[in-house]
XYZ file of C-alpha atoms in Angstrom:
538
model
C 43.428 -23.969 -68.656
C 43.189 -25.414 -72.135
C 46.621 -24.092 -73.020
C 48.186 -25.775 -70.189
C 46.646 -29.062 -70.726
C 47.792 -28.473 -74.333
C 51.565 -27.545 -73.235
C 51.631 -30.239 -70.651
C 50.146 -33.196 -73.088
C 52.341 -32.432 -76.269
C 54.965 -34.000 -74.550
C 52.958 -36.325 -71.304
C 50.532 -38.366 -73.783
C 51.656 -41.686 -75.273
C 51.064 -41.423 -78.636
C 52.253 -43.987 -81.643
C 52.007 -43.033 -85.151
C 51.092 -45.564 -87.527
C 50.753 -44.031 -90.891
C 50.026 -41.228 -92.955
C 46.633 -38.800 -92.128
C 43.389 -39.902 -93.179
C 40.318 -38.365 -93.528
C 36.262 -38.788 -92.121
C 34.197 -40.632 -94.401
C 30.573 -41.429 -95.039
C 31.477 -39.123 -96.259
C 34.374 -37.270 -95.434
C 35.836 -34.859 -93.576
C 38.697 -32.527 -92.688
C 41.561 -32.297 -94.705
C 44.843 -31.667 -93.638
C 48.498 -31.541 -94.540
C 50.997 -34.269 -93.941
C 53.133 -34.100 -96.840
C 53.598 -32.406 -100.154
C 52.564 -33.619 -103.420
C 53.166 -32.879 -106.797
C 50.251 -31.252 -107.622
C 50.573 -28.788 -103.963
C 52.907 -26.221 -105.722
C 56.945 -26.309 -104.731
C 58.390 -29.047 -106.173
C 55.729 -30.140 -108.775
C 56.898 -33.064 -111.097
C 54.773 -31.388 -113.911
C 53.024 -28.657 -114.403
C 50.618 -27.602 -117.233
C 49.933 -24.371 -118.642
C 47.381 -23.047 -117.512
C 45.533 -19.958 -118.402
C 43.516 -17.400 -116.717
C 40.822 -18.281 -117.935
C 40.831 -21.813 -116.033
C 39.130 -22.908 -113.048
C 41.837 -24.206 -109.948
C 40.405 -27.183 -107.708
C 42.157 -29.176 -105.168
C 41.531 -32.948 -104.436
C 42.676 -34.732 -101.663
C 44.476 -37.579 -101.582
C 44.017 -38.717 -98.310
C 40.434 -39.363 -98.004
C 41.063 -43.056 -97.541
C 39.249 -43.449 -101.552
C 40.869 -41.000 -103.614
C 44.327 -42.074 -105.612
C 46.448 -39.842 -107.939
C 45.950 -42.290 -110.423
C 42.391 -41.948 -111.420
C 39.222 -40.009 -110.974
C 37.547 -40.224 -107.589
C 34.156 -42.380 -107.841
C 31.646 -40.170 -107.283
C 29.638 -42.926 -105.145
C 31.645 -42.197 -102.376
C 31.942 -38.384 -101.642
C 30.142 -35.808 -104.093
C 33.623 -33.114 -104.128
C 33.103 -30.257 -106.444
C 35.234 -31.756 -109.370
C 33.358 -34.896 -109.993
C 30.262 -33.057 -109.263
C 31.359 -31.336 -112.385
C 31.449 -34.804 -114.365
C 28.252 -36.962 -112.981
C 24.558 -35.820 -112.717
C 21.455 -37.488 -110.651
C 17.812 -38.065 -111.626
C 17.609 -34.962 -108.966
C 19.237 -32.140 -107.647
C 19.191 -31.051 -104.375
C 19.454 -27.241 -102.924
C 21.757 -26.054 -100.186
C 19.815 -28.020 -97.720
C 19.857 -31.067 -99.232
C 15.995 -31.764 -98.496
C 14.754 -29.472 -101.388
C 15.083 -31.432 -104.763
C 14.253 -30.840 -108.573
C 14.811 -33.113 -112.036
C 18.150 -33.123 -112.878
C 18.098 -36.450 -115.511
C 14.794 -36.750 -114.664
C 11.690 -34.666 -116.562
C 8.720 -35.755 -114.320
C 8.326 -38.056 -111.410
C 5.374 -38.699 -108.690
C 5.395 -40.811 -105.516
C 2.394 -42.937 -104.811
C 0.441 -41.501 -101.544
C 1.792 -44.603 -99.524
C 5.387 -43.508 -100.231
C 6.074 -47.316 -101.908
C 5.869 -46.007 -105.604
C 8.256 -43.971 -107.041
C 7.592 -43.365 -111.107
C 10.748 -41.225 -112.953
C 10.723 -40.231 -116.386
C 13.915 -39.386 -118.082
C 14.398 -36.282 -120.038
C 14.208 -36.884 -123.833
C 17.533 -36.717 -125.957
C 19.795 -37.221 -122.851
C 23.857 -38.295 -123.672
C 26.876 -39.658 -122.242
C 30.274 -37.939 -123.292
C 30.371 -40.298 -125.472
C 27.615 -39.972 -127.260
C 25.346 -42.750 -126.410
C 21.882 -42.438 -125.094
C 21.176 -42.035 -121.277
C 18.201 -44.720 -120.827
C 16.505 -46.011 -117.617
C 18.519 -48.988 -118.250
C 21.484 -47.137 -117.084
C 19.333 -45.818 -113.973
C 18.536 -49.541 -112.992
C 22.186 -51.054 -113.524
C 23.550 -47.860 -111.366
C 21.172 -48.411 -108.690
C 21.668 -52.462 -108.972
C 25.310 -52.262 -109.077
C 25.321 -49.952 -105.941
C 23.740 -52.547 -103.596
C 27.048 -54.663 -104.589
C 29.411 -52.091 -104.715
C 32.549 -52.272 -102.152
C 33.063 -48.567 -102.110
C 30.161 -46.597 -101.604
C 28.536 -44.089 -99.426
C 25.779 -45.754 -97.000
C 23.052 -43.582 -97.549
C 22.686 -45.270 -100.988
C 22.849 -48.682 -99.778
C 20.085 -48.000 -96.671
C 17.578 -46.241 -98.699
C 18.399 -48.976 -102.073
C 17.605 -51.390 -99.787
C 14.546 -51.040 -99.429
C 13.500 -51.084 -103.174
C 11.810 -54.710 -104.078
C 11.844 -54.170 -107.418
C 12.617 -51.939 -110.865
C 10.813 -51.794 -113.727
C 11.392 -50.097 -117.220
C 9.064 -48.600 -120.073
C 10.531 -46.477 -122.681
C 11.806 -43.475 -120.947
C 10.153 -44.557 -116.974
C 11.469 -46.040 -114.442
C 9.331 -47.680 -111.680
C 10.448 -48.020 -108.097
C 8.214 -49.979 -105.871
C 9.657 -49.815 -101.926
C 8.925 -52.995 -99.752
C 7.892 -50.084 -96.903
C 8.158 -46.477 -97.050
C 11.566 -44.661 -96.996
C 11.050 -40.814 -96.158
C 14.517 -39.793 -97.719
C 14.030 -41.319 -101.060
C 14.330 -38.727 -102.927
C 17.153 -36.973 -101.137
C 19.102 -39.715 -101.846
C 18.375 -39.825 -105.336
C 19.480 -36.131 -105.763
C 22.592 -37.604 -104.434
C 23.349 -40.380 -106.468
C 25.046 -40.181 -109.470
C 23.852 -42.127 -112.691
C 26.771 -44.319 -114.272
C 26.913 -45.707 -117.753
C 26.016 -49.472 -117.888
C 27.583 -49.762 -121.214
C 30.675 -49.040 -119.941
C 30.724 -50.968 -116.692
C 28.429 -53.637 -116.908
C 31.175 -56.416 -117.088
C 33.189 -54.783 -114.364
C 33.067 -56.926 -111.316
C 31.184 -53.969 -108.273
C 33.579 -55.329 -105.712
C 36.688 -53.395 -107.589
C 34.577 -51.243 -109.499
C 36.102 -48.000 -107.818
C 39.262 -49.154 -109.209
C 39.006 -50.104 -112.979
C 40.794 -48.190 -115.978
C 37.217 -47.104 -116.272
C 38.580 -43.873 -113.608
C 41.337 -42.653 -116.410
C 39.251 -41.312 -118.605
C 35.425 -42.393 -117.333
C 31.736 -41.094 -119.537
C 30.030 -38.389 -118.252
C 27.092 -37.001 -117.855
C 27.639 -33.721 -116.405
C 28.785 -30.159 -117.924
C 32.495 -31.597 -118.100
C 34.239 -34.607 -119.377
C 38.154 -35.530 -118.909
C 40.846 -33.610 -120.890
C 43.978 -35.466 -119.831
C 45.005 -37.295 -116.797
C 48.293 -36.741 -115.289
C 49.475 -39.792 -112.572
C 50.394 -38.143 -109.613
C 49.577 -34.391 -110.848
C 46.810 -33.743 -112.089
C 43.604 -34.012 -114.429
C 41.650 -31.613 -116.359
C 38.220 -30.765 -117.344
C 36.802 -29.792 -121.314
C 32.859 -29.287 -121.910
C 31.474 -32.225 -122.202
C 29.787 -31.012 -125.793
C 27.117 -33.596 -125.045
C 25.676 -31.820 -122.042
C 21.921 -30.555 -123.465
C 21.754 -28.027 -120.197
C 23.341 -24.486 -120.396
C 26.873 -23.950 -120.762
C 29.465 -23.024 -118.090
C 31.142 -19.480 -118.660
C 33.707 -21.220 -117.096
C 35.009 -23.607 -119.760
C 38.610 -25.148 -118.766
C 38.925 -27.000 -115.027
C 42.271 -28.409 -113.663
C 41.932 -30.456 -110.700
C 45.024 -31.200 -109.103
C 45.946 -34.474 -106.546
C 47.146 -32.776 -102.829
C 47.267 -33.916 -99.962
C 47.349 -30.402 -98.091
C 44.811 -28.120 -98.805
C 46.287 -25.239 -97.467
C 49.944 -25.794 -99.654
C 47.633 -25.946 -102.579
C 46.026 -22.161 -101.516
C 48.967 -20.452 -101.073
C 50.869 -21.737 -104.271
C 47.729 -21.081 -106.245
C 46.950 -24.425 -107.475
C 42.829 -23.980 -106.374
C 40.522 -21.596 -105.982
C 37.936 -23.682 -103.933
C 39.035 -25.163 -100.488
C 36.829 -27.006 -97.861
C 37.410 -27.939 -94.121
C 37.011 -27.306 -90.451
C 40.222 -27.572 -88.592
C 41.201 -25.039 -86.918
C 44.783 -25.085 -88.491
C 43.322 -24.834 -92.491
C 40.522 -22.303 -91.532
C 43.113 -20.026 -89.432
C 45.195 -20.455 -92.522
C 42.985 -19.581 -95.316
C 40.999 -16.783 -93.274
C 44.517 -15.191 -93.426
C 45.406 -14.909 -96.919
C 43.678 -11.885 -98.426
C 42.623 -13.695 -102.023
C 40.300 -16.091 -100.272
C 36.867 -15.287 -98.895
C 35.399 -17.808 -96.256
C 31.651 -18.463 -96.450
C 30.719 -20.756 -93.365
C 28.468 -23.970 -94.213
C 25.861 -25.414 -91.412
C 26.945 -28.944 -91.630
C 26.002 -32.248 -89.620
C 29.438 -33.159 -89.199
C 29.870 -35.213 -86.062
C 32.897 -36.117 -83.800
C 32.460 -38.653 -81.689
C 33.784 -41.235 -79.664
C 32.603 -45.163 -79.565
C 34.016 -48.123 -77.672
C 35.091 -51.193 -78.932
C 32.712 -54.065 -77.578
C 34.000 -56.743 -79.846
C 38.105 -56.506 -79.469
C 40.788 -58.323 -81.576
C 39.322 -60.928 -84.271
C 35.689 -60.580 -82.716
C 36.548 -61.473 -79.302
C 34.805 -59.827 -76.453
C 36.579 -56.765 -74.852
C 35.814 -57.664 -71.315
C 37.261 -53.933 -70.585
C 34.603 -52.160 -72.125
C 31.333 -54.323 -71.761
C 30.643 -52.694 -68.101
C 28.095 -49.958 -69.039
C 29.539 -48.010 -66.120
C 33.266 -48.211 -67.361
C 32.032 -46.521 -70.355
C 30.074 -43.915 -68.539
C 32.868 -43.361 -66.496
C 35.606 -42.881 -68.738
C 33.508 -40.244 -70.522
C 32.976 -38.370 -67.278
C 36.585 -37.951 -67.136
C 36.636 -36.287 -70.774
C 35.718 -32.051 -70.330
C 34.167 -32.207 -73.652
C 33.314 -28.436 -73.830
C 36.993 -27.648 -73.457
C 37.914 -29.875 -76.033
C 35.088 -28.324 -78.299
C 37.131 -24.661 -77.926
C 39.537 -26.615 -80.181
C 37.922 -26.116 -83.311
C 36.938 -22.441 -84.979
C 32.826 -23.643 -84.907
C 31.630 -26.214 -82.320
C 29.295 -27.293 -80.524
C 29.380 -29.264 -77.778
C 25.946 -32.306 -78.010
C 24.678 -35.131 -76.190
C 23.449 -37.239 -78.916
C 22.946 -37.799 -82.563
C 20.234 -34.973 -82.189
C 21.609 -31.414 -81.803
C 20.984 -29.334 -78.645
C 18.905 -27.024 -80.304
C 16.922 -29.483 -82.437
C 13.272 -29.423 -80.932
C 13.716 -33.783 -80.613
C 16.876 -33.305 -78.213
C 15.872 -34.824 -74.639
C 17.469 -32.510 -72.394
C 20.148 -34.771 -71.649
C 23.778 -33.856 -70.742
C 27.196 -35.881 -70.207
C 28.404 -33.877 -67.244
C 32.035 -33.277 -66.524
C 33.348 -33.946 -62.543
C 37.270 -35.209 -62.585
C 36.867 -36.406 -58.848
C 33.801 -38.418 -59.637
C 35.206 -40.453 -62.376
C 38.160 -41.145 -61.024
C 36.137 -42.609 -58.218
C 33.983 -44.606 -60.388
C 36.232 -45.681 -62.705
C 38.244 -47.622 -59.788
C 34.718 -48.640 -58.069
C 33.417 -49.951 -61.962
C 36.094 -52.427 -61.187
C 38.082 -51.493 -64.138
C 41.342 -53.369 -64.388
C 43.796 -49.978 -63.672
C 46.871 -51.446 -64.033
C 45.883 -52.374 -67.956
C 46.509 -49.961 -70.670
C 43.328 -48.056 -72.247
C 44.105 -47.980 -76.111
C 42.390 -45.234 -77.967
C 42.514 -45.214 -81.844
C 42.235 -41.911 -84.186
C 42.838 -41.541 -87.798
C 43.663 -37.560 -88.747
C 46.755 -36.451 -87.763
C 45.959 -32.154 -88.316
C 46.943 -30.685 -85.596
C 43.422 -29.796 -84.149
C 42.909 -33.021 -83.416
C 46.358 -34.058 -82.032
C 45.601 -31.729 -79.966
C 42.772 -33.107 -78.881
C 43.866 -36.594 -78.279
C 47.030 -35.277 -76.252
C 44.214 -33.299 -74.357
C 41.850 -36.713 -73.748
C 45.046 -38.777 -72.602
C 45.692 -36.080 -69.992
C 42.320 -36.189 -68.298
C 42.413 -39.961 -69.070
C 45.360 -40.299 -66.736
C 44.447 -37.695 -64.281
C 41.444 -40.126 -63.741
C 44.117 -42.703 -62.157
C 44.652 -44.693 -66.333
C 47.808 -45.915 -68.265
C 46.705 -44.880 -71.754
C 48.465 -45.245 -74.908
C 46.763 -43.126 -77.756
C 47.803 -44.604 -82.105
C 47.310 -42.365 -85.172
C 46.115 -44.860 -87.546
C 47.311 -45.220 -91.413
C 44.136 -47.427 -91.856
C 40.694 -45.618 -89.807
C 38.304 -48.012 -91.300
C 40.478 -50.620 -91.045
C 41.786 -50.225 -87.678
C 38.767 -49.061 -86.266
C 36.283 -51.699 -87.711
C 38.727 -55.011 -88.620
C 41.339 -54.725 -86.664
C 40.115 -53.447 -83.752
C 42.974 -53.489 -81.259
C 42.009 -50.309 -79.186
C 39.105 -49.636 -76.344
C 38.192 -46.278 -77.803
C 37.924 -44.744 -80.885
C 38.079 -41.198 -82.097
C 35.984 -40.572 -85.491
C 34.292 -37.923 -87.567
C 31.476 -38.396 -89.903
C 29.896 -35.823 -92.196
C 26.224 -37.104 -92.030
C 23.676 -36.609 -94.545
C 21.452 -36.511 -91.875
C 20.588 -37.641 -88.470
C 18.943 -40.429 -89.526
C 22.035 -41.686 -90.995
C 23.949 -41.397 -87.380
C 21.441 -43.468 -85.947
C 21.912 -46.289 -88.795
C 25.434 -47.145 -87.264
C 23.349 -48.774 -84.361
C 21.396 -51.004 -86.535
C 22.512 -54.769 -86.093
C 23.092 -54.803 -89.761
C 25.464 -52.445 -90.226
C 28.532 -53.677 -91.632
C 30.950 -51.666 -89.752
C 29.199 -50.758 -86.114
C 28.082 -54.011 -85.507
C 31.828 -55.164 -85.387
C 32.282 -53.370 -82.554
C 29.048 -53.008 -81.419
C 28.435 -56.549 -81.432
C 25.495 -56.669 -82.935
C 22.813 -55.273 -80.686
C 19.452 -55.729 -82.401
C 17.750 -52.980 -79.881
C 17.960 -49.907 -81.947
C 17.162 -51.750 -85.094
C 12.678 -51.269 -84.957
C 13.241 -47.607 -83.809
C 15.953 -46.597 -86.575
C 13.638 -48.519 -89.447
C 10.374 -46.414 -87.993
C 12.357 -43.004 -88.312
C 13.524 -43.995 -91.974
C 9.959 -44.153 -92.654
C 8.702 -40.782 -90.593
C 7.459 -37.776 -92.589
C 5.782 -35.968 -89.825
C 7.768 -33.879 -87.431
C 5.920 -34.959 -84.309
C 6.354 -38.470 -85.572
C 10.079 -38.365 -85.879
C 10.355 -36.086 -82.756
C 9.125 -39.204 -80.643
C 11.022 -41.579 -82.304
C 14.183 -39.180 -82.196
C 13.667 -39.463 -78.158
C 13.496 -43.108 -77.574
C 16.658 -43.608 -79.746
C 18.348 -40.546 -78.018
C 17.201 -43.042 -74.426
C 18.393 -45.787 -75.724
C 21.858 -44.755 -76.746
C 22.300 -42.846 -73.415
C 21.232 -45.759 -71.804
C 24.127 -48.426 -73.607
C 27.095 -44.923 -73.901
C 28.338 -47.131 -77.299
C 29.594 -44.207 -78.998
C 29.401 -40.997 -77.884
C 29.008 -37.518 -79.409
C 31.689 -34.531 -78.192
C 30.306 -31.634 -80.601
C 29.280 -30.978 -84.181
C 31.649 -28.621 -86.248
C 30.805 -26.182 -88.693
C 32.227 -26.339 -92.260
C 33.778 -23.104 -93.632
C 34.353 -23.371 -97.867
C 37.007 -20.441 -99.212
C 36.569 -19.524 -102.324
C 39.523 -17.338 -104.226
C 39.241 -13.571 -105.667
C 40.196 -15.242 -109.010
C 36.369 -16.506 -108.902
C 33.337 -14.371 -109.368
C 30.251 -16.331 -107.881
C 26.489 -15.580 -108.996
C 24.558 -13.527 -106.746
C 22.561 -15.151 -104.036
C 24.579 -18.608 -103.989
C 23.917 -21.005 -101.084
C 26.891 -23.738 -100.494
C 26.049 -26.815 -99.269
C 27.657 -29.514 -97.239
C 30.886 -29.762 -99.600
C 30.929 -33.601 -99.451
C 27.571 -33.728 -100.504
C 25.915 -32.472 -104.216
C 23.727 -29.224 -104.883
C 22.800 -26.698 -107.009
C 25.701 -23.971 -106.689
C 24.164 -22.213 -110.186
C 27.801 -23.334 -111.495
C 26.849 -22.266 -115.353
C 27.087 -18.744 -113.653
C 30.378 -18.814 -112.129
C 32.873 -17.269 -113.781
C 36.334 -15.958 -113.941
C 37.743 -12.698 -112.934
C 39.447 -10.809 -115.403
């Protein structure tokens, strides 16, 4: 049936493109080709020697943050290669609720959770040979809260810090209330150096010369930057931990993934279309090892419309609820190599899931989408930002059951998601991934607060108590409850709704020899891989 729907909509749907592919943030998401760079193989503008001794990594340039003119900052996705550069006071394992000192030598937490006390490890140096100090700990953490490109989950749990204070080698955090992910967060964040950013204004910060050649902290530092090709790694022979067997790194800028396997430009690839993991689970030098993300796709209607304006199209509850009865979201979910289908921001199988389900019934939302008293001869606009083929696929497939529900729809690949989605806003529904940290962090785009979701949203202060007491749950039972009333409450208002989860698959090449018993985490996110063990085949 799928098929069908898949031969009929290629050519049925409506669909405008607007740009070049982007890619899910906060943070990221699924890569995929739209046209060749330098740095993919064929056609390469330059290309270094490179030995076989040298590591091969791939990154994107079509994550919406990443140019081919500078390092990526590492405050907005943690990708292997600036992993590589930029350390945290922590470091978290492959589930990324297990932590350890990284920078840090010691730390406690206060039995009320407000307290957080970190001492730095003694001796600690940037690349360039100045000190690590709490003082750069403090302007990182400062600077973040201001930052214009940065990953959320620093900003919610940053926020609640009321103040910092310094002695010699500790740092003091005291909380205003309780924030159970604290430390996760931490593990996540990487340090900066205050002496070389301090005058840098955080609005543009992603963008200064800084990214050409930044400090680090990490095993590596910067060789040489190549606009448009490439950069590569060195030791960074002011890294105190052990040293990486593997001592030469060449990143290069692509924006397909799968160009970049096959010409032999990396050795590490991440996704989860269907497309790029049917592609790399066929080429023999490439060994898949399959990742238990929380990476959501989802839908969410536009409240707000053009320039803040109501959308009088979508503020019937029963529209909403409608138009998603019309969507067969398990066949959609067949799509994608490792789905599954949910009914919330809580997973079907999580013990906090409610037991409720978005049911599927053509005839009945056809009939209540005409008795909502929806407007049929208007045209539903939906918005989506990655143009991979999975999920054109998918789109094509939503238009067709769209329109077999009695709709006009027109369906626009975006060159702008954030922008288009958020600011401009000139659709009824959105299509959007998001590779969550957590699913706390999926229930923070309800908060009133938010800078994006309550553009579209339009502010609705209902979730905002529940979503600050489940920041602040430690206890399972606790946060089970609380999980349940927010799973009500956005099954209640149908602002954004879930179609499935997808599962992550990392390939790693034959010209890599990883240490036994390595766990890979989320790959957007930063963990303890044992890298000073990997090494290179012979």
């Amino acid at each position: 049936m799928l098929a069908l729907l898949l031969a009929t909509t290629l050519t049925a749907a409506a669909v405008s493109g607007c740009g070049s592919s982007k890619t899910d943030n906060g943070a990221g998401g699924t890569q995929a080709a739209v046209s060749e760079k330098a740095g993919d193989g064929a056609g390469a503008a330059e290309t270094p020697a490179v030995g076989g001794d040298t590591l091969k990594l791939a990154v994107t340039t079509g994550d919406g943050s990443t140019t081919d003119d500078r390092i990526p900052t590492p405050w907005y996705n943690r990708i292997m290669a600036t992993n590589l550069m930029f350390r945290g006071l922590f470091i978290a394992d492959s589930t990324l609720t297990d932590v350890k000192p990284d920078l840090a030598d010691t730390y406690d937490v206060s039995d009320d959770g407000l307290t957080y006390t970190i001492t730095l490890k003694d001796g600690l140096k940037w690349s360039d040979g100045e000190p690590i100090t709490v003082d750069d700990v403090q302007w990182s953490i400062e600077t973040g809260l201001k930052a214009a490109t940065i990953n959320s989950i620093y900003t919610a749990a940053f926020k609640n810090i009321d103040s910092i204070k310094t002695d010699g080698n500790t740092i003091t955090l005291t909380l205003t209330e309780p924030y159970a992910a604290m430390l996760n967060v931490l593990a996540q964040f990487a340090i900066l150096p205050k002496h070389s950013l301090e005058s840098v204004d955080p609005l543009t910060l992603e963008s200064d010369a800084f990214w050409t050649n930044p400090v680090t902290s990490g095993m590596f530092a910067v060789d040489e930057l190549k606009v448009g090709n490439y950069f590569t790694l060195k030791l960074n022979e002011n890294y105190e931990g052990t040293a990486p067997k593997i001592q030469k790194v060449i990143c290069y800028f692509v924006s397909d993934y799968v160009t970049a396997a096959q010409s032999g430009n990396t050795d590490y690839v991440f996704g989860n279309a269907a497309d790029l993991v049917e592609a790399l689970s066929g080429m023999a030098n490439f060994t898949s090892h399959e990742v238990d993300v929380l990476f959501y796709k989802y839908f969410i209607f536009n409240m707000k419309g053009i320039d803040g304006n109501e959308n009088p199209a979508m503020q019937n509850v029963e529209v909403r609820k409608a138009i998603i009865e019309a969507i067969d979201r398990a066949s959609l979910a067949t799509l994608y190599p490792n789905a599954n289908v949910l009914n919330s921001g809580v997973p079907n199988s999580n013990p906090a899931y409610n037991g409720f389900e978005y049911k599927f019934d053509a005839d009945k939302a056809k009939a209540d989408i005409a008795a909502s008293g929806y407007d049929m001869g208007r045209t539903l606009k939906i918005c989506y930002y990655n143009n991979d083929q999975t999920t054109i696929d998918l789109i094509n497939t939503v238009v067709y059951y769209l329109e077999q529900a009695g709709l006009t729809v027109e369906a626009t690949l975006s060159n702008d998601g954030t922008t288009d989605l958020f600011t401009t806003r000139a659709y009824d529904l959105g299509f959007k991934g998001k590779s969550a940290f957590s699913i706390d962090e999926r229930y923070t785009e309800y908060m009133s607060t938010d800078g994006l979701f309550a553009n579209i949203f339009g502010g609705d202060t209902s979730f905002d108590d529940l979503v600050a007491q489940l920041s602040k749950a430690v206890k399972e039972e606790d946060r089970n409850k609380i999980l349940k009333q927010l799973q009500t409450l956005e099954q209640e208002n149908v602002y954004k709704v879930p179609v499935f989860t997808v599962g992550t698959y990392i390939f790693t090449s034959d010209h890599v020899i990883l240490p036994e018993g390595v766990n890979f985490c989320n790959p957007l996110y930063m963990c303890d891989l044992d890298f000073a063990n990997w090494e290179i085949a012979k």
